[in-house]
Tab-separated table of C-alpha atoms and ligand atoms in Angstrom:
chain	number	residue	atom	x	y	z
L	1	MET	CA	50.981	94.990	92.957
L	2	VAL	CA	52.860	97.803	91.415
L	3	ARG	CA	56.652	97.565	91.687
L	4	VAL	CA	59.312	99.705	89.511
L	5	ASP	CA	62.731	98.731	88.590
L	6	TYR	CA	65.285	100.685	87.022
L	7	LYS	CA	67.835	98.306	85.483
L	8	GLY	CA	71.361	99.806	84.304
L	9	VAL	CA	69.321	103.471	83.049
L	10	THR	CA	71.350	105.771	81.589
L	11	LYS	CA	70.000	109.066	79.974
L	12	ARG	CA	72.322	111.082	77.322
L	13	TYR	CA	71.113	114.014	76.057
L	14	GLU	CA	71.654	115.134	72.347
L	15	ASP	CA	74.646	117.240	73.417
L	16	GLY	CA	76.266	114.004	74.794
L	17	PHE	CA	75.553	115.067	78.426
L	18	GLU	CA	75.048	111.963	80.795
L	19	ALA	CA	72.523	113.028	83.209
L	20	VAL	CA	71.607	109.732	84.640
L	21	ILE	CA	74.175	107.145	84.936
L	22	ASP	CA	73.956	103.188	85.145
L	23	LEU	CA	70.877	104.186	88.148
L	24	ASN	CA	69.491	100.663	89.215
L	25	LEU	CA	66.622	101.351	91.653
L	26	GLU	CA	63.758	99.481	93.052
L	27	VAL	CA	60.636	101.229	94.058
L	28	LYS	CA	58.270	98.737	96.025
L	29	ASP	CA	54.501	98.276	95.669
L	30	GLY	CA	52.461	100.455	97.205
L	31	GLU	CA	56.448	102.541	98.862
L	32	PHE	CA	56.780	106.241	98.823
L	33	LEU	CA	60.130	106.841	97.494
L	34	VAL	CA	61.667	110.396	97.382
L	35	LEU	CA	64.353	110.838	94.841
L	36	LEU	CA	66.537	113.642	96.785
L	37	GLY	CA	69.673	115.538	95.480
L	38	PRO	CA	70.796	119.167	94.294
L	39	SER	CA	69.260	121.125	91.447
L	40	GLY	CA	71.034	119.187	88.199
L	41	CYS	CA	71.577	116.000	89.845
L	42	GLY	CA	69.002	114.026	87.482
L	43	LYS	CA	65.969	113.573	89.678
L	44	SER	CA	63.355	114.951	86.819
L	45	THR	CA	64.895	113.244	84.370
L	46	THR	CA	65.094	110.096	86.424
L	47	LEU	CA	61.401	110.826	86.697
L	48	ARG	CA	60.717	111.837	83.087
L	49	MET	CA	62.460	108.599	81.763
L	50	LEU	CA	59.485	106.490	83.718
L	51	ALA	CA	56.802	108.664	82.669
L	52	GLY	CA	57.607	108.338	79.207
L	53	LEU	CA	58.150	112.101	78.535
L	54	GLU	CA	61.951	111.346	77.730
L	55	ASP	CA	63.683	108.264	75.962
L	56	ILE	CA	65.825	105.986	78.072
L	57	THR	CA	69.262	105.805	76.607
L	58	GLU	CA	70.498	102.453	77.970
L	59	GLY	CA	69.055	99.921	80.341
L	60	GLU	CA	65.783	99.304	80.989
L	61	ILE	CA	62.712	100.861	83.334
L	62	LEU	CA	60.149	98.041	84.360
L	63	ILE	CA	56.591	98.249	85.839
L	64	ASP	CA	55.624	95.146	87.418
L	65	GLY	CA	58.086	93.280	85.595
L	66	MET	CA	57.226	94.224	82.226
L	67	LYS	CA	59.795	96.607	80.032
L	68	ILE	CA	58.192	99.867	79.657
L	69	ASN	CA	60.827	101.663	77.758
L	70	HIS	CA	58.913	101.878	74.204
L	71	LEU	CA	55.570	102.471	75.603
L	72	PRO	CA	53.908	105.632	74.969
L	73	PRO	CA	52.924	107.577	78.295
L	74	SER	CA	49.256	107.398	77.988
L	75	ALA	CA	49.916	103.230	78.228
L	76	ARG	CA	51.775	103.223	81.144
L	77	GLY	CA	49.458	104.279	83.922
L	78	VAL	CA	50.917	106.844	85.672
L	79	GLY	CA	49.926	110.017	86.963
L	80	MET	CA	52.019	112.933	87.135
L	81	VAL	CA	51.992	116.522	89.091
L	82	PHE	CA	54.281	119.287	88.369
L	83	GLN	CA	55.770	122.258	90.441
L	84	SER	CA	53.453	124.728	88.262
L	85	TYR	CA	49.924	123.505	88.486
L	86	ALA	CA	49.079	123.341	84.565
L	87	LEU	CA	45.398	123.302	84.718
L	88	TYR	CA	43.056	124.313	81.904
L	89	PRO	CA	41.832	127.576	82.707
L	90	HIS	CA	38.897	127.834	80.736
L	91	MET	CA	37.579	124.862	82.472
L	92	THR	CA	35.874	124.648	86.295
L	93	ILE	CA	37.575	122.642	88.972
L	94	SER	CA	35.077	120.073	88.495
L	95	GLU	CA	35.847	119.700	84.742
L	96	ASN	CA	39.478	119.974	85.605
L	97	LEU	CA	39.191	117.014	87.934
L	98	SER	CA	37.046	114.571	85.488
L	99	PHE	CA	39.008	115.824	82.103
L	100	GLY	CA	41.265	112.450	82.230
L	101	LEU	CA	38.178	110.311	83.146
L	102	ARG	CA	36.181	111.931	80.560
L	103	MET	CA	39.058	111.048	77.440
L	104	GLU	CA	39.244	107.416	78.338
L	105	LYS	CA	38.012	105.375	75.377
L	106	GLY	CA	36.702	101.684	75.681
L	107	GLU	CA	36.637	99.452	78.534
L	108	ASN	CA	38.374	102.036	80.496
L	109	ARG	CA	35.844	104.267	80.187
L	110	LEU	CA	33.494	105.107	83.292
L	111	SER	CA	29.940	106.127	83.112
L	112	ASP	CA	29.053	109.822	83.920
L	113	ASP	CA	27.454	108.826	87.056
L	114	GLU	CA	30.703	107.222	88.412
L	115	ILE	CA	32.690	109.885	86.718
L	116	SER	CA	30.737	112.464	88.756
L	117	LYS	CA	30.796	110.547	92.110
L	118	ARG	CA	34.580	110.246	91.652
L	119	VAL	CA	34.933	113.878	91.457
L	120	LEU	CA	32.649	114.492	94.777
L	121	GLU	CA	34.795	111.882	96.756
L	122	TYR	CA	37.972	113.492	95.253
L	123	ALA	CA	36.601	117.109	95.956
L	124	GLU	CA	35.830	115.729	99.299
L	125	LEU	CA	39.320	114.294	100.300
L	126	LEU	CA	41.183	117.654	99.269
L	127	GLY	CA	38.685	120.119	100.486
L	128	LEU	CA	37.570	121.416	97.100
L	129	THR	CA	33.893	120.628	97.314
L	130	GLU	CA	33.100	124.533	97.695
L	131	GLN	CA	35.340	125.121	94.660
L	132	LEU	CA	34.032	122.711	91.830
L	133	ASP	CA	32.039	125.587	90.018
L	134	LYS	CA	34.610	127.810	90.050
L	135	LYS	CA	37.817	128.638	87.583
L	136	PRO	CA	41.281	127.879	88.432
L	137	LYS	CA	42.067	131.614	88.907
L	138	GLU	CA	39.342	132.210	91.439
L	139	LEU	CA	41.553	129.514	93.551
L	140	SER	CA	44.441	130.164	95.945
L	141	GLY	CA	47.739	128.542	94.956
L	142	GLY	CA	47.414	125.887	97.558
L	143	GLN	CA	43.999	125.085	96.289
L	144	ARG	CA	45.101	124.949	92.914
L	145	GLN	CA	47.816	122.665	93.868
L	146	ARG	CA	45.288	120.375	95.225
L	147	VAL	CA	43.375	119.904	92.217
L	148	ALA	CA	46.730	119.004	90.236
L	149	LEU	CA	47.125	116.456	92.866
L	150	GLY	CA	43.115	115.472	92.628
L	151	ARG	CA	43.851	115.340	88.839
L	152	ALA	CA	46.609	112.909	88.543
L	153	GLY	CA	44.949	110.666	91.642
L	154	ILE	CA	41.193	110.551	90.077
L	155	ARG	CA	42.062	107.975	87.654
L	156	ARG	CA	43.840	106.080	90.172
L	157	PRO	CA	47.195	105.789	88.181
L	158	ARG	CA	49.483	102.314	88.726
L	159	VAL	CA	52.395	105.008	89.792
L	160	LEU	CA	51.943	108.444	90.910
L	161	LEU	CA	54.875	110.800	89.934
L	162	MET	CA	55.649	114.054	91.482
L	163	ASP	CA	58.399	116.530	90.610
L	164	GLU	CA	58.752	119.275	93.093
L	165	PRO	CA	54.998	119.765	93.703
L	166	LEU	CA	55.320	122.131	96.316
L	167	SER	CA	57.848	124.422	95.616
L	168	ASN	CA	55.856	127.216	94.541
L	169	LEU	CA	53.909	127.525	97.916
L	170	ASP	CA	54.731	129.195	100.846
L	171	ALA	CA	56.213	127.667	104.106
L	172	GLU	CA	52.975	127.225	106.051
L	173	LEU	CA	51.207	125.824	102.990
L	174	ARG	CA	53.884	123.734	102.550
L	175	ASN	CA	53.908	121.888	105.659
L	176	GLN	CA	50.166	121.629	105.304
L	177	MET	CA	50.186	120.112	102.103
L	178	ARG	CA	53.168	117.352	102.762
L	179	THR	CA	50.932	116.237	105.706
L	180	GLU	CA	47.984	115.827	103.037
L	181	ILE	CA	50.137	114.008	100.236
L	182	ARG	CA	51.066	111.690	102.832
L	183	ARG	CA	47.991	111.155	103.889
L	184	LEU	CA	46.579	110.473	100.773
L	185	HIS	CA	49.453	108.019	99.854
L	186	ASP	CA	48.446	106.279	103.423
L	187	GLN	CA	44.886	105.624	102.480
L	188	PHE	CA	45.326	104.655	98.621
L	189	GLY	CA	48.509	103.230	98.519
L	190	THR	CA	49.718	104.150	95.558
L	191	THR	CA	53.180	103.446	94.450
L	192	THR	CA	55.028	106.626	94.250
L	193	VAL	CA	57.616	108.639	93.345
L	194	TYR	CA	58.228	112.126	94.948
L	195	VAL	CA	61.259	114.427	93.738
L	196	THR	CA	62.428	116.989	95.821
L	197	HIS	CA	65.932	118.944	96.702
L	198	ASP	CA	64.693	119.732	100.173
L	199	GLN	CA	66.280	117.394	102.863
L	200	ILE	CA	63.451	118.041	105.443
L	201	GLU	CA	60.699	117.231	102.818
L	202	ALA	CA	62.406	113.797	102.334
L	203	MET	CA	62.844	113.017	105.782
L	204	VAL	CA	59.216	113.549	106.548
L	205	LEU	CA	57.753	112.000	103.512
L	206	ALA	CA	59.549	108.976	102.526
L	207	ASP	CA	59.676	105.610	103.153
L	208	ARG	CA	62.975	105.391	101.592
L	209	ILE	CA	64.928	108.121	99.975
L	210	ALA	CA	67.506	107.856	96.904
L	211	ILE	CA	69.834	110.086	97.084
L	212	LEU	CA	71.712	111.363	93.642
L	213	ASP	CA	74.740	113.611	92.852
L	214	GLY	CA	75.893	114.140	89.273
L	215	GLY	CA	73.533	111.485	87.597
L	216	LYS	CA	74.632	108.764	90.274
L	217	LEU	CA	72.933	106.922	93.007
L	218	GLN	CA	74.521	107.567	96.149
L	219	GLN	CA	72.407	105.886	98.656
L	220	HIS	CA	68.867	104.184	98.705
L	221	ALA	CA	67.704	103.576	102.125
L	222	GLU	CA	65.074	104.449	104.832
L	223	PRO	CA	65.668	108.310	106.444
L	224	LEU	CA	66.753	107.705	109.214
L	225	GLU	CA	68.998	104.959	108.133
L	226	VAL	CA	70.578	107.499	105.859
L	227	TYR	CA	70.700	109.840	108.453
L	228	ASN	CA	72.384	107.725	110.867
L	229	ASN	CA	74.569	105.796	108.591
L	230	PRO	CA	75.868	107.971	105.596
L	231	ALA	CA	77.008	106.111	102.571
L	232	ASN	CA	79.625	108.653	101.603
L	233	GLU	CA	80.758	112.106	102.420
L	234	PHE	CA	78.584	113.520	99.682
L	235	VAL	CA	75.238	112.129	101.639
L	236	ARG	CA	76.916	113.360	104.933
L	237	GLY	CA	77.181	116.852	103.893
L	238	PHE	CA	74.109	117.147	101.995
L	239	LEU	CA	71.551	115.579	104.329
L	240	CYS	CA	73.467	115.070	107.489
L	241	LYS	CA	75.002	118.416	108.068
L	242	HIS	CA	71.801	120.074	106.518
L	243	ILE	CA	69.664	118.462	109.132
L	244	ASN	CA	72.112	118.809	112.355
L	245	GLU	CA	72.398	122.993	110.962
L	246	THR	CA	68.549	123.387	110.700
L	247	VAL	CA	67.840	121.796	114.204
L	248	ASP	CA	71.266	123.913	115.896
L	249	THR	CA	69.009	126.851	114.173
L	250	ALA	CA	66.025	126.063	115.797
L	251	ASN	CA	67.566	125.405	119.061
L	252	ARG	CA	69.607	128.485	118.704
L	253	ILE	CA	66.167	130.712	117.980
L	254	PHE	CA	64.982	129.182	121.555
L	255	GLU	CA	67.996	129.743	123.414
L	256	ASP	CA	67.856	133.208	122.502
L	257	ARG	CA	64.381	134.164	123.901
Y	1	ADP	N1	67.148	118.842	77.154
Y	1	ADP	C1	68.254	118.413	78.026
Y	1	ADP	N2	69.623	118.826	76.994
Y	1	ADP	C2	70.869	118.632	77.946
Y	1	ADP	N3	71.129	118.537	79.167
Y	1	ADP	C3	69.796	118.553	79.831
Y	1	ADP	C4	68.575	118.610	79.072
Y	1	ADP	N4	67.500	118.177	80.365
Y	1	ADP	C5	68.486	118.380	81.166
Y	1	ADP	N5	69.775	118.465	81.098
Y	1	ADP	C6	70.899	118.619	82.261
Y	1	ADP	O1	70.721	117.478	82.902
Y	1	ADP	C7	71.332	117.629	83.907
Y	1	ADP	C8	69.874	116.870	84.992
Y	1	ADP	O2	68.733	117.712	84.881
Y	1	ADP	P1	67.354	117.218	85.620
Y	1	ADP	O3	67.004	115.914	85.862
Y	1	ADP	O4	66.375	118.342	85.206
Y	1	ADP	O5	67.869	117.672	87.281
Y	1	ADP	P2	67.108	118.056	88.695
Y	1	ADP	O6	65.954	118.076	88.346
Y	1	ADP	O7	67.989	117.072	89.575
Y	1	ADP	O8	67.502	119.644	88.966
Y	1	ADP	C9	71.274	118.758	84.235
Y	1	ADP	O9	72.626	119.488	84.320
Y	1	ADP	C10	70.176	119.686	83.072
Y	1	ADP	O10	71.405	120.909	82.848
Y	2	MG	MG1	64.255	118.901	88.448
């Protein structure tokens, strides 16, 4: 059971700017939650407070009912994937994948055999078996992002966090990786918070969507519920209108042929 709760969370940066304002949000056990909104609306800030990369100004964040405001990132049990791959360039793919496991201390430390087994398992899952002895620079962008996904997942984090992980990939690869991310989620059932500004991506991936604007939560519901019953004009404009226009464009392309 891994649930996450934001309770009255506000983030005020040093210059006084409020990037997240009184956020109340629940992520259920095993849920794939997508944080959606335009650039600058506070998505990354929301995620980074959960990861421990930003202080929480007001309110609290709980993982499984335990307040984590003052826990260091390493003690929170979260795995994170960023837009940039941030792989270790001098290490092989195998070493990149196993790095976090090798750094574990004490009772959490797996044996070397178990680590090798887990690396092979994840390489298989992500189609990287042939790449294990290569260095990151020998891989394509898509393969590198797969390594980043594997590196976050291989430690079996309690919560998996992803911040626009597909933004650097071309459209076809993005589609393919989306499907894979959802497949991995269905397989492991890890509670996931995924940040994107892409409406279609949110609709395809999410169990529920949380839409932010100006640091404030606008709506939190299942994708079709949001689409069919937008809570306000912002959601109608940002999500519904965008999807309708995308569908219209697609239809027009086919009509013209
Ligand atoms: N360190 C900082 N100091 C002041 N303002 C910041 C800082 N980091 C981000 N912001 C501002 O907070 C707002 C939200 O940023 P962010 O959470 O990165 O948005 P998003 O990920 O949705 O694009 C933006 O207006 C951004 O300029
Ligand atoms: Mg961001």
